[in-house]
Amino acid sequence: MKFKSFIVTFATLVLTTGLLFLVGHTFTIPWLMFQHEYANNANGFFITTGSFVPLIIGLIVSFFAEKIYVYKYRQKLG
Protein backbone atom coordinates (compact mmCIF):
# COMPACT_ATOMS: atom_id res chain seq x y z
CA MET A 1 0.00 0.00 0.00
CA LYS A 2 2.83 2.39 0.77
CA PHE A 3 4.40 1.91 -2.65
CA LYS A 4 1.09 2.50 -4.44
CA SER A 5 0.47 5.57 -2.30
CA PHE A 6 3.92 6.88 -3.26
CA ILE A 7 3.24 6.22 -6.95
CA VAL A 8 -0.10 8.07 -6.78
CA THR A 9 1.48 11.00 -4.95
CA PHE A 10 4.53 11.24 -7.21
CA ALA A 11 2.55 10.84 -10.43
CA THR A 12 0.11 13.53 -9.34
CA LEU A 13 3.00 15.87 -8.52
CA VAL A 14 4.74 15.31 -11.85
CA LEU A 15 1.58 15.54 -13.96
CA THR A 16 0.20 18.62 -12.21
CA THR A 17 3.50 20.49 -12.24
CA GLY A 18 4.21 19.52 -15.85
CA LEU A 19 0.74 20.54 -16.98
CA LEU A 20 1.02 23.92 -15.25
CA PHE A 21 4.45 24.56 -16.79
CA LEU A 22 3.06 23.56 -20.20
CA VAL A 23 0.11 25.93 -19.82
CA GLY A 24 2.49 28.69 -18.71
CA HIS A 25 4.73 28.30 -21.73
CA THR A 26 1.84 27.80 -24.16
CA PHE A 27 -0.05 30.92 -23.12
CA THR A 28 3.01 32.91 -21.97
CA ILE A 29 1.93 33.27 -18.35
CA PRO A 30 5.09 34.40 -16.51
CA TRP A 31 4.17 33.05 -13.06
CA LEU A 32 3.60 29.58 -14.57
CA MET A 33 6.80 29.50 -16.63
CA PHE A 34 10.17 28.10 -15.66
CA GLN A 35 13.09 30.06 -17.07
CA HIS A 36 16.70 29.27 -16.38
CA GLU A 37 19.60 31.51 -17.30
CA TYR A 38 23.28 31.04 -16.52
CA ALA A 39 26.20 33.29 -17.40
CA ASN A 40 29.82 32.96 -16.39
CA ASN A 41 31.74 35.90 -17.79
CA ALA A 42 35.33 35.41 -16.68
CA ASN A 43 34.97 36.33 -12.98
CA GLY A 44 31.27 37.12 -13.09
CA PHE A 45 28.59 34.70 -12.04
CA PHE A 46 24.93 35.12 -12.93
CA ILE A 47 22.01 32.74 -12.32
CA THR A 48 18.27 33.28 -12.56
CA THR A 49 15.44 30.83 -12.27
CA GLY A 50 11.74 31.04 -12.95
CA SER A 51 8.54 30.62 -11.05
CA PHE A 52 8.09 27.87 -8.50
CA VAL A 53 4.33 28.43 -8.27
CA PRO A 54 3.55 25.32 -10.38
CA LEU A 55 5.73 23.21 -8.10
CA ILE A 56 3.98 24.52 -4.98
CA ILE A 57 0.55 23.94 -6.54
CA GLY A 58 1.69 20.45 -7.57
CA LEU A 59 2.77 19.68 -4.00
CA ILE A 60 -0.59 20.80 -2.64
CA VAL A 61 -2.54 18.77 -5.21
CA SER A 62 -0.39 15.67 -4.59
CA PHE A 63 -0.95 16.01 -0.83
CA PHE A 64 -4.71 15.97 -1.32
CA ALA A 65 -4.49 13.15 -3.87
CA GLU A 66 -2.62 11.02 -1.35
CA LYS A 67 -5.18 11.77 1.36
CA ILE A 68 -8.04 10.82 -0.98
CA TYR A 69 -6.24 7.64 -2.06
CA VAL A 70 -5.61 6.55 1.54
CA TYR A 71 -9.22 7.34 2.49
CA LYS A 72 -10.60 5.29 -0.41
CA TYR A 73 -8.19 2.44 0.35
CA ARG A 74 -9.36 2.31 3.97
CA GLN A 75 -13.00 2.42 2.84
CA LYS A 76 -12.33 -0.57 0.60
CA LEU A 77 -10.79 -2.53 3.48
CA GLY A 78 -13.48 -1.80 6.03
PDB file of N, CA, C and O in Angstrom:
ATOM      1  N   MET A   1       0.828  -1.198   0.000  1.00  0.00           N
ATOM      2  CA  MET A   1       0.000   0.000   0.000  1.00  0.00           C
ATOM      3  C   MET A   1       0.866   1.252   0.000  1.00  0.00           C
ATOM      4  O   MET A   1       0.541   2.224  -0.649  1.00  0.00           O
ATOM      5  N   LYS A   2       1.983   1.201   0.710  1.00  0.00           N
ATOM      6  CA  LYS A   2       2.831   2.387   0.774  1.00  0.00           C
ATOM      7  C   LYS A   2       3.436   2.718  -0.587  1.00  0.00           C
ATOM      8  O   LYS A   2       3.553   3.879  -0.947  1.00  0.00           O
ATOM      9  N   PHE A   3       3.815   1.669  -1.339  1.00  0.00           N
ATOM     10  CA  PHE A   3       4.399   1.914  -2.654  1.00  0.00           C
ATOM     11  C   PHE A   3       3.366   2.498  -3.612  1.00  0.00           C
ATOM     12  O   PHE A   3       3.661   3.435  -4.355  1.00  0.00           O
ATOM     13  N   LYS A   4       2.148   1.968  -3.581  1.00  0.00           N
ATOM     14  CA  LYS A   4       1.089   2.496  -4.445  1.00  0.00           C
ATOM     15  C   LYS A   4       0.738   3.927  -4.051  1.00  0.00           C
ATOM     16  O   LYS A   4       0.476   4.762  -4.909  1.00  0.00           O
ATOM     17  N   SER A   5       0.738   4.208  -2.760  1.00  0.00           N
ATOM     18  CA  SER A   5       0.473   5.571  -2.295  1.00  0.00           C
ATOM     19  C   SER A   5       1.561   6.525  -2.795  1.00  0.00           C
ATOM     20  O   SER A   5       1.275   7.645  -3.214  1.00  0.00           O
ATOM     21  N   PHE A   6       2.814   6.067  -2.763  1.00  0.00           N
ATOM     22  CA  PHE A   6       3.919   6.881  -3.260  1.00  0.00           C
ATOM     23  C   PHE A   6       3.768   7.131  -4.758  1.00  0.00           C
ATOM     24  O   PHE A   6       3.981   8.255  -5.231  1.00  0.00           O
ATOM     25  N   ILE A   7       3.410   6.085  -5.500  1.00  0.00           N
ATOM     26  CA  ILE A   7       3.243   6.221  -6.952  1.00  0.00           C
ATOM     27  C   ILE A   7       2.138   7.224  -7.275  1.00  0.00           C
ATOM     28  O   ILE A   7       2.287   8.080  -8.151  1.00  0.00           O
ATOM     29  N   VAL A   8       1.008   7.129  -6.560  1.00  0.00           N
ATOM     30  CA  VAL A   8      -0.099   8.067  -6.783  1.00  0.00           C
ATOM     31  C   VAL A   8       0.350   9.492  -6.466  1.00  0.00           C
ATOM     32  O   VAL A   8       0.099  10.420  -7.243  1.00  0.00           O
ATOM     33  N   THR A   9       1.030   9.667  -5.357  1.00  0.00           N
ATOM     34  CA  THR A   9       1.481  10.999  -4.953  1.00  0.00           C
ATOM     35  C   THR A   9       2.499  11.566  -5.945  1.00  0.00           C
ATOM     36  O   THR A   9       2.382  12.717  -6.377  1.00  0.00           O
ATOM     37  N   PHE A  10       3.481  10.766  -6.311  1.00  0.00           N
ATOM     38  CA  PHE A  10       4.530  11.244  -7.211  1.00  0.00           C
ATOM     39  C   PHE A  10       3.984  11.523  -8.608  1.00  0.00           C
ATOM     40  O   PHE A  10       4.336  12.530  -9.232  1.00  0.00           O
ATOM     41  N   ALA A  11       3.133  10.632  -9.106  1.00  0.00           N
ATOM     42  CA  ALA A  11       2.551  10.840 -10.433  1.00  0.00           C
ATOM     43  C   ALA A  11       1.686  12.093 -10.463  1.00  0.00           C
ATOM     44  O   ALA A  11       1.714  12.851 -11.441  1.00  0.00           O
ATOM     45  N   THR A  12       0.930  12.326  -9.409  1.00  0.00           N
ATOM     46  CA  THR A  12       0.114  13.531  -9.339  1.00  0.00           C
ATOM     47  C   THR A  12       0.989  14.780  -9.318  1.00  0.00           C
ATOM     48  O   THR A  12       0.687  15.761 -10.003  1.00  0.00           O
ATOM     49  N   LEU A  13       2.079  14.737  -8.571  1.00  0.00           N
ATOM     50  CA  LEU A  13       3.003  15.872  -8.516  1.00  0.00           C
ATOM     51  C   LEU A  13       3.594  16.153  -9.892  1.00  0.00           C
ATOM     52  O   LEU A  13       3.583  17.300 -10.359  1.00  0.00           O
ATOM     53  N   VAL A  14       4.091  15.120 -10.553  1.00  0.00           N
ATOM     54  CA  VAL A  14       4.739  15.306 -11.853  1.00  0.00           C
ATOM     55  C   VAL A  14       3.733  15.787 -12.904  1.00  0.00           C
ATOM     56  O   VAL A  14       4.011  16.732 -13.662  1.00  0.00           O
ATOM     57  N   LEU A  15       2.570  15.158 -12.954  1.00  0.00           N
ATOM     58  CA  LEU A  15       1.577  15.536 -13.960  1.00  0.00           C
ATOM     59  C   LEU A  15       1.034  16.950 -13.733  1.00  0.00           C
ATOM     60  O   LEU A  15       0.902  17.725 -14.685  1.00  0.00           O
ATOM     61  N   THR A  16       0.729  17.294 -12.496  1.00  0.00           N
ATOM     62  CA  THR A  16       0.195  18.621 -12.206  1.00  0.00           C
ATOM     63  C   THR A  16       1.228  19.705 -12.502  1.00  0.00           C
ATOM     64  O   THR A  16       0.933  20.702 -13.159  1.00  0.00           O
ATOM     65  N   THR A  17       2.451  19.507 -12.022  1.00  0.00           N
ATOM     66  CA  THR A  17       3.501  20.495 -12.245  1.00  0.00           C
ATOM     67  C   THR A  17       3.820  20.618 -13.737  1.00  0.00           C
ATOM     68  O   THR A  17       3.943  21.728 -14.260  1.00  0.00           O
ATOM     69  N   GLY A  18       3.933  19.495 -14.417  1.00  0.00           N
ATOM     70  CA  GLY A  18       4.210  19.519 -15.848  1.00  0.00           C
ATOM     71  C   GLY A  18       3.109  20.200 -16.636  1.00  0.00           C
ATOM     72  O   GLY A  18       3.376  20.976 -17.557  1.00  0.00           O
ATOM     73  N   LEU A  19       1.869  19.907 -16.282  1.00  0.00           N
ATOM     74  CA  LEU A  19       0.738  20.538 -16.975  1.00  0.00           C
ATOM     75  C   LEU A  19       0.724  22.048 -16.750  1.00  0.00           C
ATOM     76  O   LEU A  19       0.501  22.820 -17.685  1.00  0.00           O
ATOM     77  N   LEU A  20       1.000  22.479 -15.528  1.00  0.00           N
ATOM     78  CA  LEU A  20       1.023  23.919 -15.250  1.00  0.00           C
ATOM     79  C   LEU A  20       2.171  24.619 -15.979  1.00  0.00           C
ATOM     80  O   LEU A  20       2.004  25.729 -16.493  1.00  0.00           O
ATOM     81  N   PHE A  21       3.345  23.986 -16.025  1.00  0.00           N
ATOM     82  CA  PHE A  21       4.455  24.564 -16.794  1.00  0.00           C
ATOM     83  C   PHE A  21       4.112  24.618 -18.279  1.00  0.00           C
ATOM     84  O   PHE A  21       4.422  25.595 -18.965  1.00  0.00           O
ATOM     85  N   LEU A  22       3.468  23.586 -18.795  1.00  0.00           N
ATOM     86  CA  LEU A  22       3.057  23.559 -20.195  1.00  0.00           C
ATOM     87  C   LEU A  22       2.062  24.673 -20.502  1.00  0.00           C
ATOM     88  O   LEU A  22       2.208  25.385 -21.502  1.00  0.00           O
ATOM     89  N   VAL A  23       1.081  24.851 -19.634  1.00  0.00           N
ATOM     90  CA  VAL A  23       0.109  25.932 -19.821  1.00  0.00           C
ATOM     91  C   VAL A  23       0.809  27.283 -19.755  1.00  0.00           C
ATOM     92  O   VAL A  23       0.517  28.185 -20.547  1.00  0.00           O
ATOM     93  N   GLY A  24       1.752  27.436 -18.829  1.00  0.00           N
ATOM     94  CA  GLY A  24       2.490  28.688 -18.706  1.00  0.00           C
ATOM     95  C   GLY A  24       3.278  29.029 -19.953  1.00  0.00           C
ATOM     96  O   GLY A  24       3.280  30.178 -20.404  1.00  0.00           O
ATOM     97  N   HIS A  25       3.944  28.032 -20.525  1.00  0.00           N
ATOM     98  CA  HIS A  25       4.729  28.296 -21.731  1.00  0.00           C
ATOM     99  C   HIS A  25       3.847  28.437 -22.970  1.00  0.00           C
ATOM    100  O   HIS A  25       4.171  29.201 -23.870  1.00  0.00           O
ATOM    101  N   THR A  26       2.738  27.707 -23.006  1.00  0.00           N
ATOM    102  CA  THR A  26       1.845  27.797 -24.164  1.00  0.00           C
ATOM    103  C   THR A  26       1.178  29.158 -24.251  1.00  0.00           C
ATOM    104  O   THR A  26       1.110  29.761 -25.325  1.00  0.00           O
ATOM    105  N   PHE A  27       0.684  29.653 -23.137  1.00  0.00           N
ATOM    106  CA  PHE A  27      -0.047  30.918 -23.122  1.00  0.00           C
ATOM    107  C   PHE A  27       0.789  32.088 -22.609  1.00  0.00           C
ATOM    108  O   PHE A  27       0.263  33.162 -22.339  1.00  0.00           O
ATOM    109  N   THR A  28       2.072  31.891 -22.425  1.00  0.00           N
ATOM    110  CA  THR A  28       3.013  32.913 -21.969  1.00  0.00           C
ATOM    111  C   THR A  28       2.531  33.589 -20.691  1.00  0.00           C
ATOM    112  O   THR A  28       2.347  34.805 -20.623  1.00  0.00           O
ATOM    113  N   ILE A  29       2.305  32.785 -19.680  1.00  0.00           N
ATOM    114  CA  ILE A  29       1.931  33.274 -18.352  1.00  0.00           C
ATOM    115  C   ILE A  29       3.197  33.227 -17.496  1.00  0.00           C
ATOM    116  O   ILE A  29       3.674  32.147 -17.142  1.00  0.00           O
ATOM    117  N   PRO A  30       3.778  34.385 -17.166  1.00  0.00           N
ATOM    118  CA  PRO A  30       5.092  34.403 -16.514  1.00  0.00           C
ATOM    119  C   PRO A  30       5.148  33.655 -15.176  1.00  0.00           C
ATOM    120  O   PRO A  30       6.156  33.024 -14.877  1.00  0.00           O
ATOM    121  N   TRP A  31       4.102  33.699 -14.372  1.00  0.00           N
ATOM    122  CA  TRP A  31       4.168  33.052 -13.063  1.00  0.00           C
ATOM    123  C   TRP A  31       3.935  31.544 -13.151  1.00  0.00           C
ATOM    124  O   TRP A  31       4.026  30.841 -12.138  1.00  0.00           O
ATOM    125  N   LEU A  32       3.690  31.029 -14.360  1.00  0.00           N
ATOM    126  CA  LEU A  32       3.604  29.582 -14.570  1.00  0.00           C
ATOM    127  C   LEU A  32       4.743  29.060 -15.450  1.00  0.00           C
ATOM    128  O   LEU A  32       4.756  27.898 -15.817  1.00  0.00           O
ATOM    129  N   MET A  33       5.695  29.902 -15.757  1.00  0.00           N
ATOM    130  CA  MET A  33       6.798  29.500 -16.629  1.00  0.00           C
ATOM    131  C   MET A  33       8.065  29.268 -15.816  1.00  0.00           C
ATOM    132  O   MET A  33       8.309  29.931 -14.817  1.00  0.00           O
ATOM    133  N   PHE A  34       8.852  28.313 -16.268  1.00  0.00           N
ATOM    134  CA  PHE A  34      10.167  28.100 -15.662  1.00  0.00           C
ATOM    135  C   PHE A  34      11.224  28.563 -16.646  1.00  0.00           C
ATOM    136  O   PHE A  34      11.300  28.071 -17.767  1.00  0.00           O
ATOM    137  N   GLN A  35      12.021  29.516 -16.230  1.00  0.00           N
ATOM    138  CA  GLN A  35      13.086  30.056 -17.069  1.00  0.00           C
ATOM    139  C   GLN A  35      14.392  29.889 -16.315  1.00  0.00           C
ATOM    140  O   GLN A  35      14.468  30.140 -15.115  1.00  0.00           O
ATOM    141  N   HIS A  36      15.398  29.457 -17.000  1.00  0.00           N
ATOM    142  CA  HIS A  36      16.701  29.268 -16.377  1.00  0.00           C
ATOM    143  C   HIS A  36      17.751  29.971 -17.221  1.00  0.00           C
ATOM    144  O   HIS A  36      17.837  29.741 -18.420  1.00  0.00           O
ATOM    145  N   GLU A  37      18.522  30.816 -16.609  1.00  0.00           N
ATOM    146  CA  GLU A  37      19.604  31.514 -17.302  1.00  0.00           C
ATOM    147  C   GLU A  37      20.880  31.337 -16.501  1.00  0.00           C
ATOM    148  O   GLU A  37      20.853  31.338 -15.272  1.00  0.00           O
ATOM    149  N   TYR A  38      21.987  31.195 -17.177  1.00  0.00           N
ATOM    150  CA  TYR A  38      23.279  31.044 -16.524  1.00  0.00           C
ATOM    151  C   TYR A  38      24.314  31.781 -17.351  1.00  0.00           C
ATOM    152  O   TYR A  38      24.364  31.629 -18.563  1.00  0.00           O
ATOM    153  N   ALA A  39      25.121  32.573 -16.707  1.00  0.00           N
ATOM    154  CA  ALA A  39      26.196  33.286 -17.395  1.00  0.00           C
ATOM    155  C   ALA A  39      27.440  33.266 -16.524  1.00  0.00           C
ATOM    156  O   ALA A  39      27.371  33.508 -15.319  1.00  0.00           O
ATOM    157  N   ASN A  40      28.554  32.948 -17.117  1.00  0.00           N
ATOM    158  CA  ASN A  40      29.816  32.958 -16.390  1.00  0.00           C
ATOM    159  C   ASN A  40      30.816  33.740 -17.233  1.00  0.00           C
ATOM    160  O   ASN A  40      31.534  33.188 -18.044  1.00  0.00           O
ATOM    161  N   ASN A  41      30.839  35.020 -17.045  1.00  0.00           N
ATOM    162  CA  ASN A  41      31.736  35.902 -17.791  1.00  0.00           C
ATOM    163  C   ASN A  41      33.006  36.115 -16.990  1.00  0.00           C
ATOM    164  O   ASN A  41      33.047  36.918 -16.065  1.00  0.00           O
ATOM    165  N   ALA A  42      34.022  35.355 -17.338  1.00  0.00           N
ATOM    166  CA  ALA A  42      35.334  35.413 -16.681  1.00  0.00           C
ATOM    167  C   ALA A  42      35.172  35.276 -15.167  1.00  0.00           C
ATOM    168  O   ALA A  42      35.066  34.177 -14.648  1.00  0.00           O
ATOM    169  N   ASN A  43      35.114  36.380 -14.439  1.00  0.00           N
ATOM    170  CA  ASN A  43      34.966  36.328 -12.981  1.00  0.00           C
ATOM    171  C   ASN A  43      33.535  36.557 -12.529  1.00  0.00           C
ATOM    172  O   ASN A  43      33.249  36.461 -11.344  1.00  0.00           O
ATOM    173  N   GLY A  44      32.671  36.864 -13.448  1.00  0.00           N
ATOM    174  CA  GLY A  44      31.272  37.120 -13.089  1.00  0.00           C
ATOM    175  C   GLY A  44      30.481  35.822 -12.990  1.00  0.00           C
ATOM    176  O   GLY A  44      30.819  34.793 -13.569  1.00  0.00           O
ATOM    177  N   PHE A  45      29.446  35.869 -12.244  1.00  0.00           N
ATOM    178  CA  PHE A  45      28.593  34.699 -12.041  1.00  0.00           C
ATOM    179  C   PHE A  45      27.155  35.180 -11.988  1.00  0.00           C
ATOM    180  O   PHE A  45      26.808  36.030 -11.189  1.00  0.00           O
ATOM    181  N   PHE A  46      26.299  34.624 -12.823  1.00  0.00           N
ATOM    182  CA  PHE A  46      24.931  35.117 -12.928  1.00  0.00           C
ATOM    183  C   PHE A  46      23.983  33.946 -13.096  1.00  0.00           C
ATOM    184  O   PHE A  46      24.144  33.132 -14.001  1.00  0.00           O
ATOM    185  N   ILE A  47      23.004  33.816 -12.224  1.00  0.00           N
ATOM    186  CA  ILE A  47      22.014  32.740 -12.318  1.00  0.00           C
ATOM    187  C   ILE A  47      20.635  33.329 -12.045  1.00  0.00           C
ATOM    188  O   ILE A  47      20.459  34.106 -11.116  1.00  0.00           O
ATOM    189  N   THR A  48      19.664  32.961 -12.846  1.00  0.00           N
ATOM    190  CA  THR A  48      18.273  33.284 -12.556  1.00  0.00           C
ATOM    191  C   THR A  48      17.441  32.033 -12.791  1.00  0.00           C
ATOM    192  O   THR A  48      17.780  31.184 -13.606  1.00  0.00           O
ATOM    193  N   THR A  49      16.373  31.934 -12.063  1.00  0.00           N
ATOM    194  CA  THR A  49      15.435  30.829 -12.273  1.00  0.00           C
ATOM    195  C   THR A  49      14.051  31.413 -12.474  1.00  0.00           C
ATOM    196  O   THR A  49      13.862  32.617 -12.400  1.00  0.00           O
ATOM    197  N   GLY A  50      13.092  30.572 -12.688  1.00  0.00           N
ATOM    198  CA  GLY A  50      11.737  31.036 -12.945  1.00  0.00           C
ATOM    199  C   GLY A  50      10.826  30.807 -11.760  1.00  0.00           C
ATOM    200  O   GLY A  50      11.261  30.654 -10.631  1.00  0.00           O
ATOM    201  N   SER A  51       9.567  30.738 -12.064  1.00  0.00           N
ATOM    202  CA  SER A  51       8.538  30.625 -11.046  1.00  0.00           C
ATOM    203  C   SER A  51       8.476  29.214 -10.467  1.00  0.00           C
ATOM    204  O   SER A  51       8.572  28.222 -11.190  1.00  0.00           O
ATOM    205  N   PHE A  52       8.281  29.145  -9.172  1.00  0.00           N
ATOM    206  CA  PHE A  52       8.090  27.873  -8.497  1.00  0.00           C
ATOM    207  C   PHE A  52       6.633  27.669  -8.095  1.00  0.00           C
ATOM    208  O   PHE A  52       6.313  26.740  -7.359  1.00  0.00           O
ATOM    209  N   VAL A  53       5.761  28.544  -8.575  1.00  0.00           N
ATOM    210  CA  VAL A  53       4.333  28.433  -8.267  1.00  0.00           C
ATOM    211  C   VAL A  53       3.755  27.100  -8.745  1.00  0.00           C
ATOM    212  O   VAL A  53       3.028  26.451  -7.996  1.00  0.00           O
ATOM    213  N   PRO A  54       4.076  26.627  -9.963  1.00  0.00           N
ATOM    214  CA  PRO A  54       3.547  25.321 -10.383  1.00  0.00           C
ATOM    215  C   PRO A  54       4.001  24.176  -9.481  1.00  0.00           C
ATOM    216  O   PRO A  54       3.239  23.241  -9.220  1.00  0.00           O
ATOM    217  N   LEU A  55       5.231  24.243  -8.998  1.00  0.00           N
ATOM    218  CA  LEU A  55       5.728  23.213  -8.097  1.00  0.00           C
ATOM    219  C   LEU A  55       4.973  23.230  -6.771  1.00  0.00           C
ATOM    220  O   LEU A  55       4.598  22.175  -6.248  1.00  0.00           O
ATOM    221  N   ILE A  56       4.719  24.402  -6.244  1.00  0.00           N
ATOM    222  CA  ILE A  56       3.977  24.522  -4.982  1.00  0.00           C
ATOM    223  C   ILE A  56       2.549  24.032  -5.165  1.00  0.00           C
ATOM    224  O   ILE A  56       2.018  23.295  -4.319  1.00  0.00           O
ATOM    225  N   ILE A  57       1.908  24.417  -6.265  1.00  0.00           N
ATOM    226  CA  ILE A  57       0.549  23.941  -6.543  1.00  0.00           C
ATOM    227  C   ILE A  57       0.552  22.423  -6.712  1.00  0.00           C
ATOM    228  O   ILE A  57      -0.332  21.724  -6.219  1.00  0.00           O
ATOM    229  N   GLY A  58       1.567  21.885  -7.392  1.00  0.00           N
ATOM    230  CA  GLY A  58       1.688  20.448  -7.568  1.00  0.00           C
ATOM    231  C   GLY A  58       1.848  19.715  -6.250  1.00  0.00           C
ATOM    232  O   GLY A  58       1.284  18.636  -6.051  1.00  0.00           O
ATOM    233  N   LEU A  59       2.617  20.287  -5.322  1.00  0.00           N
ATOM    234  CA  LEU A  59       2.774  19.683  -4.000  1.00  0.00           C
ATOM    235  C   LEU A  59       1.457  19.656  -3.235  1.00  0.00           C
ATOM    236  O   LEU A  59       1.122  18.661  -2.579  1.00  0.00           O
ATOM    237  N   ILE A  60       0.703  20.738  -3.322  1.00  0.00           N
ATOM    238  CA  ILE A  60      -0.595  20.797  -2.637  1.00  0.00           C
ATOM    239  C   ILE A  60      -1.566  19.788  -3.229  1.00  0.00           C
ATOM    240  O   ILE A  60      -2.236  19.048  -2.489  1.00  0.00           O
ATOM    241  N   VAL A  61      -1.627  19.716  -4.554  1.00  0.00           N
ATOM    242  CA  VAL A  61      -2.535  18.770  -5.211  1.00  0.00           C
ATOM    243  C   VAL A  61      -2.133  17.332  -4.902  1.00  0.00           C
ATOM    244  O   VAL A  61      -2.988  16.477  -4.637  1.00  0.00           O
ATOM    245  N   SER A  62      -0.835  17.036  -4.890  1.00  0.00           N
ATOM    246  CA  SER A  62      -0.390  15.674  -4.590  1.00  0.00           C
ATOM    247  C   SER A  62      -0.677  15.304  -3.140  1.00  0.00           C
ATOM    248  O   SER A  62      -0.985  14.143  -2.847  1.00  0.00           O
ATOM    249  N   PHE A  63      -0.600  16.259  -2.232  1.00  0.00           N
ATOM    250  CA  PHE A  63      -0.949  16.006  -0.834  1.00  0.00           C
ATOM    251  C   PHE A  63      -2.410  15.573  -0.720  1.00  0.00           C
ATOM    252  O   PHE A  63      -2.729  14.568  -0.072  1.00  0.00           O
ATOM    253  N   PHE A  64      -3.296  16.324  -1.376  1.00  0.00           N
ATOM    254  CA  PHE A  64      -4.714  15.965  -1.324  1.00  0.00           C
ATOM    255  C   PHE A  64      -5.011  14.668  -2.068  1.00  0.00           C
ATOM    256  O   PHE A  64      -5.867  13.886  -1.642  1.00  0.00           O
ATOM    257  N   ALA A  65      -4.292  14.410  -3.143  1.00  0.00           N
ATOM    258  CA  ALA A  65      -4.486  13.153  -3.873  1.00  0.00           C
ATOM    259  C   ALA A  65      -4.102  11.960  -3.006  1.00  0.00           C
ATOM    260  O   ALA A  65      -4.787  10.933  -3.003  1.00  0.00           O
ATOM    261  N   GLU A  66      -3.011  12.105  -2.241  1.00  0.00           N
ATOM    262  CA  GLU A  66      -2.617  11.017  -1.348  1.00  0.00           C
ATOM    263  C   GLU A  66      -3.653  10.806  -0.253  1.00  0.00           C
ATOM    264  O   GLU A  66      -4.007   9.663   0.069  1.00  0.00           O
ATOM    265  N   LYS A  67      -4.157  11.879   0.309  1.00  0.00           N
ATOM    266  CA  LYS A  67      -5.176  11.765   1.356  1.00  0.00           C
ATOM    267  C   LYS A  67      -6.436  11.090   0.827  1.00  0.00           C
ATOM    268  O   LYS A  67      -7.029  10.247   1.494  1.00  0.00           O
ATOM    269  N   ILE A  68      -6.849  11.443  -0.373  1.00  0.00           N
ATOM    270  CA  ILE A  68      -8.037  10.824  -0.981  1.00  0.00           C
ATOM    271  C   ILE A  68      -7.770   9.352  -1.268  1.00  0.00           C
ATOM    272  O   ILE A  68      -8.625   8.495  -1.015  1.00  0.00           O
ATOM    273  N   TYR A  69      -6.574   9.028  -1.775  1.00  0.00           N
ATOM    274  CA  TYR A  69      -6.235   7.641  -2.061  1.00  0.00           C
ATOM    275  C   TYR A  69      -6.239   6.790  -0.791  1.00  0.00           C
ATOM    276  O   TYR A  69      -6.795   5.685  -0.773  1.00  0.00           O
ATOM    277  N   VAL A  70      -5.644   7.292   0.270  1.00  0.00           N
ATOM    278  CA  VAL A  70      -5.608   6.548   1.536  1.00  0.00           C
ATOM    279  C   VAL A  70      -7.016   6.390   2.093  1.00  0.00           C
ATOM    280  O   VAL A  70      -7.383   5.317   2.591  1.00  0.00           O
ATOM    281  N   TYR A  71      -7.835   7.420   2.004  1.00  0.00           N
ATOM    282  CA  TYR A  71      -9.215   7.341   2.486  1.00  0.00           C
ATOM    283  C   TYR A  71     -10.004   6.276   1.721  1.00  0.00           C
ATOM    284  O   TYR A  71     -10.697   5.449   2.318  1.00  0.00           O
ATOM    285  N   LYS A  72      -9.887   6.283   0.406  1.00  0.00           N
ATOM    286  CA  LYS A  72     -10.602   5.292  -0.414  1.00  0.00           C
ATOM    287  C   LYS A  72     -10.070   3.877  -0.168  1.00  0.00           C
ATOM    288  O   LYS A  72     -10.831   2.915  -0.180  1.00  0.00           O
ATOM    289  N   TYR A  73      -8.761   3.751   0.064  1.00  0.00           N
ATOM    290  CA  TYR A  73      -8.186   2.444   0.354  1.00  0.00           C
ATOM    291  C   TYR A  73      -8.726   1.900   1.672  1.00  0.00           C
ATOM    292  O   TYR A  73      -9.068   0.723   1.774  1.00  0.00           O
ATOM    293  N   ARG A  74      -8.823   2.753   2.671  1.00  0.00           N
ATOM    294  CA  ARG A  74      -9.360   2.310   3.971  1.00  0.00           C
ATOM    295  C   ARG A  74     -10.847   2.001   3.883  1.00  0.00           C
ATOM    296  O   ARG A  74     -11.328   1.121   4.584  1.00  0.00           O
ATOM    297  N   GLN A  75     -11.582   2.724   3.033  1.00  0.00           N
ATOM    298  CA  GLN A  75     -13.001   2.423   2.841  1.00  0.00           C
ATOM    299  C   GLN A  75     -13.174   1.058   2.197  1.00  0.00           C
ATOM    300  O   GLN A  75     -14.104   0.330   2.517  1.00  0.00           O
ATOM    301  N   LYS A  76     -12.266   0.708   1.287  1.00  0.00           N
ATOM    302  CA  LYS A  76     -12.333  -0.575   0.596  1.00  0.00           C
ATOM    303  C   LYS A  76     -12.048  -1.723   1.566  1.00  0.00           C
ATOM    304  O   LYS A  76     -12.636  -2.790   1.458  1.00  0.00           O
ATOM    305  N   LEU A  77     -11.139  -1.489   2.518  1.00  0.00           N
ATOM    306  CA  LEU A  77     -10.795  -2.533   3.483  1.00  0.00           C
ATOM    307  C   LEU A  77     -11.904  -2.759   4.503  1.00  0.00           C
ATOM    308  O   LEU A  77     -12.159  -3.892   4.903  1.00  0.00           O
ATOM    309  N   GLY A  78     -12.512  -1.698   4.939  1.00  0.00           N
ATOM    310  CA  GLY A  78     -13.477  -1.802   6.032  1.00  0.00           C
ATOM    311  C   GLY A  78     -14.834  -1.776   5.568  1.00  0.00           C
ATOM    312  O   GLY A  78     -15.841  -2.244   5.638  1.00  0.00           O
TER     313      GLY A  78
END
